[in-house]
Tab-separated table of C-alpha atoms in Angstrom:
chain	number	residue	atom	x	y	z
K	650	MET	CA	-19.214	-70.568	6.237
K	651	LYS	CA	-16.331	-68.677	7.802
K	652	ASN	CA	-13.231	-70.221	9.374
K	653	ILE	CA	-12.363	-68.014	12.311
K	654	LEU	CA	-9.097	-68.611	14.158
K	655	VAL	CA	-9.320	-67.378	17.717
K	656	ILE	CA	-6.059	-66.519	19.456
K	657	ASN	CA	-6.020	-66.085	23.234
K	658	THR	CA	-2.554	-65.182	24.492
K	659	GLY	CA	-2.324	-65.247	28.259
K	660	SER	CA	0.618	-64.236	30.387
K	661	SER	CA	2.142	-67.746	30.276
K	662	SER	CA	-0.139	-69.608	27.897
K	663	PHE	CA	-1.467	-69.556	24.361
K	664	LYS	CA	-4.912	-70.991	23.649
K	665	PHE	CA	-6.473	-71.268	20.222
K	666	GLN	CA	-9.495	-72.618	18.438
K	667	LEU	CA	-10.321	-72.755	14.764
K	668	ILE	CA	-14.096	-72.412	14.644
K	669	GLN	CA	-16.368	-72.709	11.628
K	670	MET	CA	-19.068	-70.066	11.915
K	671	PRO	CA	-21.974	-69.650	12.177
K	672	ALA	CA	-22.231	-73.409	12.862
K	673	GLU	CA	-19.876	-72.961	15.850
K	674	LYS	CA	-18.076	-76.156	14.844
K	675	VAL	CA	-14.597	-76.467	16.347
K	676	LEU	CA	-12.246	-77.764	13.645
K	677	ALA	CA	-9.128	-77.666	15.813
K	678	SER	CA	-8.148	-76.484	19.250
K	679	GLY	CA	-5.236	-76.530	21.585
K	680	LEU	CA	-3.046	-74.973	24.186
K	681	VAL	CA	0.586	-74.041	24.546
K	682	GLU	CA	1.352	-73.899	28.259
K	683	ARG	CA	4.280	-72.898	30.450
K	684	ILE	CA	5.598	-70.504	27.818
K	685	GLY	CA	9.068	-69.278	28.757
K	686	GLN	CA	9.700	-72.290	30.992
K	687	GLN	CA	11.791	-75.344	30.259
K	688	ASN	CA	8.888	-77.813	30.259
K	689	SER	CA	6.648	-76.161	27.641
K	690	GLU	CA	3.950	-78.342	26.092
K	691	ILE	CA	1.833	-77.997	22.964
K	692	HIS	CA	-1.573	-79.676	23.048
K	693	PHE	CA	-3.364	-80.040	19.707
K	694	THR	CA	-6.696	-81.618	18.846
K	695	SER	CA	-8.355	-81.968	15.449
K	696	GLU	CA	-10.784	-84.450	13.913
K	697	GLY	CA	-8.012	-86.875	13.084
K	698	TYR	CA	-5.532	-86.231	15.899
K	699	SER	CA	-5.261	-85.536	19.610
K	700	GLY	CA	-1.991	-85.352	21.453
K	701	LYS	CA	0.725	-83.239	22.947
K	702	GLN	CA	4.360	-82.593	22.272
K	703	GLU	CA	7.133	-81.086	24.357
K	704	GLN	CA	8.936	-78.239	22.667
K	705	ASP	CA	11.087	-75.308	23.676
K	706	VAL	CA	8.687	-72.329	23.529
K	707	PRO	CA	10.583	-69.274	24.773
K	708	ASN	CA	7.960	-66.713	23.748
K	709	HIS	CA	4.512	-66.192	22.243
K	710	SER	CA	5.840	-65.684	18.713
K	711	VAL	CA	7.321	-69.191	18.686
K	712	ALA	CA	4.043	-70.511	20.135
K	713	LEU	CA	1.891	-69.077	17.333
K	714	LYS	CA	4.221	-70.293	14.596
K	715	ALA	CA	4.212	-73.801	16.077
K	716	VAL	CA	0.410	-73.812	16.183
K	717	THR	CA	0.222	-72.577	12.593
K	718	ASN	CA	2.451	-75.432	11.456
K	719	LEU	CA	0.129	-77.922	13.162
K	720	LEU	CA	-2.981	-76.381	11.587
K	721	MET	CA	-1.452	-76.844	8.124
K	722	ASP	CA	0.192	-80.209	8.837
K	723	PRO	CA	-0.769	-82.745	6.100
K	724	GLU	CA	-1.765	-85.409	8.651
K	725	LYS	CA	-2.784	-83.567	11.833
K	726	GLY	CA	-3.997	-80.282	10.366
K	727	VAL	CA	-7.360	-79.061	9.077
K	728	ILE	CA	-6.456	-76.393	6.499
K	729	LYS	CA	-4.351	-76.511	3.360
K	730	ASN	CA	-3.017	-72.975	3.426
K	731	ALA	CA	-3.370	-69.594	5.087
K	732	SER	CA	-6.098	-68.438	2.705
K	733	ASP	CA	-8.523	-70.907	4.301
K	734	ILE	CA	-8.750	-68.585	7.332
K	735	THR	CA	-11.438	-65.883	6.954
K	736	ALA	CA	-10.694	-63.880	10.075
K	737	ILE	CA	-8.617	-64.006	13.235
K	738	GLY	CA	-10.065	-62.940	16.554
K	739	HIS	CA	-7.515	-61.719	19.072
K	740	ARG	CA	-8.134	-61.462	22.777
K	741	VAL	CA	-6.667	-58.137	23.910
K	742	VAL	CA	-6.605	-57.507	27.637
K	743	HIS	CA	-6.577	-53.717	27.997
K	744	GLY	CA	-8.601	-51.430	25.762
K	745	GLY	CA	-8.448	-48.348	27.982
K	746	THR	CA	-11.261	-45.861	27.402
K	747	THR	CA	-10.763	-46.032	23.632
K	748	PHE	CA	-12.278	-49.451	22.982
K	749	SER	CA	-15.602	-50.586	24.414
K	750	GLU	CA	-16.527	-52.975	21.596
K	751	THR	CA	-15.037	-55.458	19.135
K	752	THR	CA	-12.818	-53.655	16.593
K	753	VAL	CA	-11.177	-54.395	13.229
K	754	ILE	CA	-7.420	-53.999	13.675
K	755	ASN	CA	-5.458	-51.367	11.762
K	756	ASP	CA	-2.236	-49.467	12.448
K	757	GLU	CA	-4.005	-47.005	14.753
K	758	VAL	CA	-5.537	-49.812	16.811
K	759	LYS	CA	-2.154	-51.518	17.160
K	760	GLN	CA	-0.569	-48.262	18.263
K	761	GLU	CA	-3.268	-47.782	20.901
K	762	ILE	CA	-2.776	-51.344	22.173
K	763	LYS	CA	0.948	-50.602	22.409
K	764	SER	CA	0.322	-47.371	24.298
K	765	LEU	CA	-1.423	-49.436	26.977
K	766	PHE	CA	1.567	-51.761	27.546
K	767	SER	CA	2.354	-50.150	30.884
K	768	LEU	CA	-1.178	-50.848	32.135
K	769	ALA	CA	-1.129	-54.551	31.183
K	770	PRO	CA	2.579	-55.455	31.003
K	771	LEU	CA	2.036	-59.223	31.139
K	772	HIS	CA	-0.713	-59.256	28.522
K	773	ASN	CA	-0.887	-56.441	25.976
K	774	PRO	CA	2.690	-57.079	24.709
K	775	PRO	CA	2.021	-60.775	23.879
K	776	ASN	CA	-1.441	-59.774	22.584
K	777	LEU	CA	0.205	-57.389	20.113
K	778	THR	CA	2.836	-59.996	19.220
K	779	GLY	CA	0.038	-62.403	18.381
K	780	ILE	CA	-1.518	-59.805	16.093
K	781	GLU	CA	1.742	-59.010	14.310
K	782	VAL	CA	2.711	-62.659	13.795
K	783	ALA	CA	-0.833	-63.466	12.589
K	784	GLU	CA	-0.631	-60.635	10.066
K	785	GLU	CA	2.529	-62.193	8.649
K	786	VAL	CA	1.225	-65.752	8.516
K	787	PHE	CA	-2.354	-64.909	7.471
K	788	PRO	CA	-2.009	-61.700	5.394
K	789	ASN	CA	-5.442	-62.020	3.751
K	790	ALA	CA	-7.427	-62.684	6.915
K	791	LYS	CA	-9.341	-59.932	8.688
K	792	GLN	CA	-7.703	-59.231	12.055
K	793	VAL	CA	-10.144	-58.369	14.846
K	794	ALA	CA	-9.565	-57.368	18.475
K	795	VAL	CA	-11.933	-58.360	21.279
K	796	PHE	CA	-11.137	-56.458	24.480
K	797	ASP	CA	-11.303	-57.886	27.999
K	798	THR	CA	-12.296	-54.512	29.357
K	799	ALA	CA	-15.422	-54.160	27.180
K	800	PHE	CA	-17.782	-56.261	29.365
K	801	HIS	CA	-16.977	-54.060	32.351
K	802	SER	CA	-18.021	-50.802	30.681
K	803	SER	CA	-21.327	-51.170	32.564
K	804	ILE	CA	-19.657	-50.771	35.982
K	805	PRO	CA	-21.107	-47.620	37.620
K	806	ALA	CA	-19.018	-44.621	38.653
K	807	LYS	CA	-19.403	-45.405	42.360
K	808	ALA	CA	-17.476	-48.632	41.688
K	809	TYR	CA	-15.005	-47.611	38.969
K	810	LYS	CA	-13.825	-44.279	40.393
K	811	TYR	CA	-10.898	-44.047	42.791
K	812	ALA	CA	-10.885	-41.560	45.657
K	813	ILE	CA	-8.224	-39.409	43.997
K	814	PRO	CA	-8.493	-35.848	42.592
K	815	ASN	CA	-11.212	-35.789	39.911
K	816	LYS	CA	-8.770	-34.252	37.455
K	817	LEU	CA	-6.745	-37.488	37.376
K	818	THR	CA	-9.839	-39.491	36.491
K	819	GLU	CA	-11.229	-37.034	33.949
K	820	GLU	CA	-8.028	-36.004	32.184
K	821	ASN	CA	-5.795	-39.064	32.654
K	822	ASP	CA	-8.390	-41.868	32.632
K	823	ILE	CA	-7.171	-43.302	35.938
K	824	ARG	CA	-10.011	-45.575	37.001
K	825	LEU	CA	-11.047	-49.209	37.365
K	826	TYR	CA	-11.363	-50.935	33.985
K	827	GLY	CA	-11.830	-54.625	34.794
K	828	PHE	CA	-10.430	-57.625	32.921
K	829	HIS	CA	-11.177	-61.230	31.907
K	830	GLY	CA	-14.374	-59.688	30.550
K	831	THR	CA	-14.813	-62.183	27.714
K	832	SER	CA	-14.675	-65.067	30.195
K	833	HIS	CA	-16.974	-63.423	32.752
K	834	LYS	CA	-19.459	-62.525	30.016
K	835	TYR	CA	-19.553	-66.080	28.672
K	836	VAL	CA	-19.966	-67.876	32.009
K	837	SER	CA	-22.491	-65.366	33.387
K	838	GLU	CA	-24.658	-65.859	30.281
K	839	GLN	CA	-24.431	-69.621	30.795
K	840	ALA	CA	-25.378	-69.131	34.451
K	841	ILE	CA	-28.359	-66.930	33.605
K	842	GLU	CA	-29.573	-69.602	31.196
K	843	LYS	CA	-29.289	-72.184	33.990
K	844	LEU	CA	-31.214	-69.993	36.411
K	845	GLY	CA	-33.889	-69.366	33.827
K	846	LYS	CA	-34.304	-65.724	34.730
K	847	SER	CA	-32.662	-62.473	33.686
K	848	ASP	CA	-33.112	-60.690	37.031
K	849	SER	CA	-30.214	-62.477	38.673
K	850	LYS	CA	-27.343	-61.869	41.047
K	851	ILE	CA	-24.239	-63.842	40.096
K	852	ILE	CA	-20.618	-63.860	41.230
K	853	SER	CA	-18.197	-65.181	38.621
K	854	VAL	CA	-14.823	-66.387	39.933
K	855	HIS	CA	-12.175	-66.731	37.210
K	856	LEU	CA	-9.158	-68.583	38.605
K	857	GLY	CA	-6.125	-69.267	36.443
K	858	ASN	CA	-2.588	-67.916	36.405
K	859	GLY	CA	-4.447	-64.607	36.428
K	860	CYS	CA	-7.419	-64.427	38.792
K	861	SER	CA	-10.412	-62.126	39.040
K	862	ILE	CA	-13.934	-61.993	40.395
K	863	THR	CA	-16.947	-60.129	39.029
K	864	ALA	CA	-20.325	-59.160	40.437
K	865	VAL	CA	-22.900	-59.579	37.675
K	866	GLU	CA	-26.373	-58.184	38.251
K	867	ASN	CA	-29.092	-58.753	35.637
K	868	GLY	CA	-26.431	-59.765	33.116
K	869	LYS	CA	-24.314	-56.639	33.596
K	870	SER	CA	-20.934	-56.321	35.284
K	871	VAL	CA	-21.366	-54.032	38.304
K	872	ASP	CA	-18.049	-54.530	40.108
K	873	HIS	CA	-14.762	-56.331	39.559
K	874	SER	CA	-11.611	-57.147	41.514
K	875	MET	CA	-9.007	-55.973	39.005
K	876	GLY	CA	-8.689	-52.243	38.522
K	877	PHE	CA	-6.578	-49.791	36.530
K	878	THR	CA	-4.393	-52.729	35.519
K	879	PRO	CA	-4.651	-56.541	35.921
K	880	LEU	CA	-2.434	-56.341	39.023
K	881	SER	CA	-4.958	-55.666	41.779
K	882	GLY	CA	-7.515	-57.902	43.431
K	883	LEU	CA	-6.989	-61.601	44.071
K	884	ILE	CA	-3.663	-63.357	44.679
K	885	MET	CA	-2.412	-64.697	41.324
K	886	GLY	CA	0.351	-66.883	39.926
K	887	THR	CA	3.018	-64.168	39.955
K	888	ARG	CA	0.991	-61.029	40.758
K	889	SER	CA	0.486	-59.701	44.262
K	890	GLY	CA	-3.149	-58.641	43.991
K	891	ASP	CA	-4.294	-56.024	46.499
K	892	ILE	CA	-1.508	-54.357	48.446
K	893	ASP	CA	-1.166	-51.168	50.489
K	894	PRO	CA	0.246	-48.545	48.052
K	895	SER	CA	2.577	-47.373	50.817
K	896	VAL	CA	4.523	-50.630	50.427
K	897	ILE	CA	5.720	-49.284	47.062
K	898	PHE	CA	6.993	-46.064	48.640
K	899	HIS	CA	8.706	-48.068	51.392
K	900	LEU	CA	10.447	-50.335	48.869
K	901	VAL	CA	11.718	-47.305	46.949
K	902	ASP	CA	12.442	-44.776	49.710
K	903	LYS	CA	13.641	-47.073	52.499
K	904	LEU	CA	14.905	-50.240	50.815
K	905	GLY	CA	16.435	-48.685	47.712
K	906	TYR	CA	14.515	-50.471	44.977
K	907	SER	CA	13.912	-48.659	41.697
K	908	LEU	CA	10.346	-48.237	40.438
K	909	LYS	CA	11.158	-50.635	37.600
K	910	GLU	CA	12.310	-53.241	40.122
K	911	VAL	CA	9.165	-52.768	42.227
K	912	ASN	CA	6.984	-53.246	39.148
K	913	GLU	CA	8.913	-56.432	38.347
K	914	ILE	CA	8.458	-57.703	41.917
K	915	LEU	CA	4.708	-57.065	42.053
K	916	THR	CA	3.870	-58.402	38.589
K	917	LYS	CA	6.347	-61.245	38.044
K	918	LYS	CA	7.812	-62.281	41.413
K	919	SER	CA	4.884	-62.067	43.842
K	920	GLY	CA	1.599	-63.929	44.224
K	921	MET	CA	1.868	-67.678	44.663
K	922	LEU	CA	5.393	-67.657	43.220
K	923	GLY	CA	6.592	-65.205	45.851
K	924	LEU	CA	4.881	-67.147	48.636
K	925	THR	CA	5.956	-70.645	47.633
K	926	GLY	CA	8.570	-70.601	44.882
K	927	PHE	CA	5.985	-72.104	42.495
K	928	SER	CA	3.613	-70.257	40.165
K	929	ASP	CA	1.621	-73.281	39.004
K	930	LEU	CA	-1.125	-74.239	41.452
K	931	ARG	CA	-0.797	-77.927	40.579
K	932	ASP	CA	2.747	-77.892	41.960
K	933	ILE	CA	1.640	-75.945	45.038
K	934	GLU	CA	-1.186	-78.367	45.849
K	935	THR	CA	1.194	-81.316	45.472
K	936	GLU	CA	3.709	-79.742	47.840
K	937	ALA	CA	0.975	-78.822	50.325
K	938	GLN	CA	-0.146	-82.455	50.433
K	939	LYS	CA	3.451	-83.388	51.275
K	940	GLY	CA	3.291	-81.039	54.272
K	941	ASN	CA	4.981	-77.939	52.849
K	942	ARG	CA	3.873	-75.209	55.271
K	943	GLU	CA	4.487	-72.320	52.890
K	944	CYS	CA	2.343	-73.947	50.223
K	945	LYS	CA	-0.454	-74.746	52.695
K	946	LEU	CA	-0.486	-71.157	53.946
K	947	ALA	CA	-0.453	-69.773	50.408
K	948	LEU	CA	-3.543	-71.818	49.518
K	949	GLU	CA	-5.290	-70.551	52.649
K	950	MET	CA	-4.345	-66.948	51.847
K	951	ASN	CA	-5.557	-67.330	48.281
K	952	ALA	CA	-8.935	-68.705	49.382
K	953	TYR	CA	-9.292	-66.119	52.161
K	954	ARG	CA	-8.856	-63.240	49.712
K	955	ILE	CA	-11.536	-64.700	47.435
K	956	LYS	CA	-13.905	-65.186	50.395
K	957	LYS	CA	-13.594	-61.490	51.264
K	958	TYR	CA	-14.508	-60.455	47.735
K	959	ILE	CA	-17.482	-62.813	47.671
K	960	GLY	CA	-18.746	-61.294	50.904
K	961	SER	CA	-18.346	-57.739	49.667
K	962	TYR	CA	-20.141	-58.466	46.388
K	963	VAL	CA	-23.032	-60.158	48.185
K	964	ALA	CA	-23.347	-56.960	50.218
K	965	ALA	CA	-23.064	-54.739	47.125
K	966	MET	CA	-25.813	-56.634	45.272
K	967	ASN	CA	-27.877	-57.310	48.418
K	968	GLY	CA	-28.012	-60.995	47.656
K	969	LEU	CA	-26.672	-63.852	45.570
K	970	ASP	CA	-28.361	-66.474	43.392
K	971	LEU	CA	-25.364	-68.276	41.928
K	972	LEU	CA	-21.633	-68.556	42.531
K	973	VAL	CA	-19.643	-69.679	39.475
K	974	PHE	CA	-16.116	-71.077	39.267
K	975	THR	CA	-14.317	-71.015	35.929
K	976	ALA	CA	-10.908	-71.051	34.168
K	977	GLY	CA	-8.069	-73.534	34.714
K	978	ILE	CA	-7.967	-73.535	38.508
K	979	GLY	CA	-11.650	-72.773	39.045
K	980	GLU	CA	-12.683	-75.662	36.794
K	981	ASN	CA	-10.138	-78.257	37.918
K	982	SER	CA	-9.128	-77.644	41.537
K	983	SER	CA	-11.629	-79.186	43.925
K	984	THR	CA	-9.201	-78.222	46.707
K	985	MET	CA	-9.456	-74.504	45.994
K	986	ARG	CA	-13.227	-74.609	45.544
K	987	ASN	CA	-13.566	-76.375	48.908
K	988	LEU	CA	-11.252	-73.913	50.699
K	989	ILE	CA	-13.207	-70.982	49.263
K	990	CYS	CA	-16.683	-72.310	50.070
K	991	GLU	CA	-16.082	-73.833	53.512
K	992	ASN	CA	-17.578	-71.932	56.452
K	993	MET	CA	-19.740	-69.827	54.111
K	994	ASP	CA	-23.073	-71.259	55.299
K	995	PHE	CA	-24.100	-67.871	56.758
K	996	LEU	CA	-24.220	-66.616	53.164
K	997	GLY	CA	-26.146	-69.699	52.053
K	998	ILE	CA	-23.162	-71.328	50.297
K	999	GLU	CA	-22.709	-75.045	50.894
K	1000	LEU	CA	-20.836	-77.530	48.695
K	1001	ASP	CA	-21.680	-81.166	48.110
K	1002	PRO	CA	-18.236	-82.828	48.574
K	1003	SER	CA	-18.981	-85.712	46.193
K	1004	LYS	CA	-20.150	-83.358	43.441
K	1005	ASN	CA	-17.172	-81.062	44.024
K	1006	ASP	CA	-14.727	-83.936	43.511
K	1007	ILE	CA	-16.112	-84.869	40.083
K	1008	ARG	CA	-13.868	-83.963	37.144
K	1009	SER	CA	-15.848	-82.974	34.077
K	1010	LYS	CA	-15.786	-80.554	31.165
K	1011	GLU	CA	-19.544	-80.039	31.438
K	1012	ASN	CA	-21.445	-77.293	33.253
K	1013	ARG	CA	-22.352	-78.746	36.635
K	1014	ILE	CA	-23.847	-77.840	39.993
K	1015	ILE	CA	-21.588	-78.687	42.941
K	1016	SER	CA	-23.662	-77.214	45.776
K	1017	SER	CA	-25.694	-79.325	48.170
K	1018	GLU	CA	-29.461	-79.705	47.885
K	1019	SER	CA	-29.887	-77.527	50.993
K	1020	SER	CA	-27.604	-74.730	49.765
K	1021	LYS	CA	-29.580	-71.504	49.369
K	1022	VAL	CA	-27.053	-70.296	46.791
K	1023	LYS	CA	-26.340	-72.495	43.798
K	1024	VAL	CA	-22.643	-73.149	43.181
K	1025	MET	CA	-21.594	-74.156	39.683
K	1026	VAL	CA	-18.505	-75.012	37.699
K	1027	ILE	CA	-18.865	-73.592	34.191
K	1028	PRO	CA	-15.894	-74.200	31.885
K	1029	THR	CA	-15.136	-70.907	30.220
K	1030	ASN	CA	-15.072	-70.699	26.448
K	1031	GLU	CA	-13.562	-67.325	25.690
K	1032	GLU	CA	-12.660	-68.563	22.223
K	1033	LEU	CA	-16.285	-69.257	21.276
K	1034	GLU	CA	-17.383	-65.917	22.691
K	1035	ILE	CA	-14.667	-64.168	20.661
K	1036	ALA	CA	-15.658	-66.109	17.506
K	1037	ARG	CA	-19.278	-65.030	17.943
K	1038	GLN	CA	-18.282	-61.407	18.216
K	1039	VAL	CA	-15.924	-61.614	15.239
K	1040	ASP	CA	-18.588	-63.357	13.166
K	1041	LYS	CA	-21.029	-60.515	13.850
K	1042	LEU	CA	-18.463	-57.937	12.792
K	1043	VAL	CA	-17.101	-59.514	9.589
């Protein structure tokens, strides 16, 4: 038996699971959310405890140390000391062209992850922090990186290339990479199992603070909304998603912003935060229900962008068998799912309102009996997928 600690550091959250492999038994799990905000919360569940505590969590380093203390707590915890951990699987967002598979971490790997900071500024830095803190706390455990970009290595050139001089693609690796790959891989495999056939056409919609959508044909990623970095595509918590590149030149040349300021605006001050003043969709939905026009419009814009991607991927695959919603918003927001799927009957997508309103942690169909395309909510389990890959490697 191996105890594998899986660390998944998002842009504003820190998820973890301690999984006993190969039995796939979860010994402990939890979430640190709203990192860097005043109302941070630590959720922790083990066999003998389930609860949450409010704590000041200014950064990801503090988050990991707090989780480690809980894991080794005499009453709440599940391990006695650090040596009980066999390996640690780290979700790393950007692997560039260097990494297309799960990799044991050494100094060279860490340096490569660091070199990609500029391409994933919200993610690779906390990913590397998680690795470095884990090395300190668990010095005897094998550290392993699982890259978000790996699942998208199957995307064909017609989809991953940009219409820029070939030299920039060939010599500077400027291309679409794709992200949230571990999540899209997990839920698409669950969807294929539900369909009972491998020759399938699936669209996986991952909606959280970061959002992305993937076209999955016969189990392989064939197109994806994020590109060179996790900035493009759908509207996100603080990221703009797709935008005319000329806006950047206008901000710099005409309005006097520096490139650093523009990068800050597009990655940390745009998206739902820029539109509403809130980055958390729960707050935005609450305000929209109160009649806040900006919040109502932002929800409509968010859904409209997703609709356009769904339509384009149906065209690209010449069909669709199953539409999947996953991640925090995709799994829990019936409002967003309804906004996305309404008026999509031409494409054979029709929700059952009563099924859509059900809250559950189980895989479930939420489409109507007459819907030609099945619509499902499949809770993602990136941690289990990472543990499986780490287990194979170590």
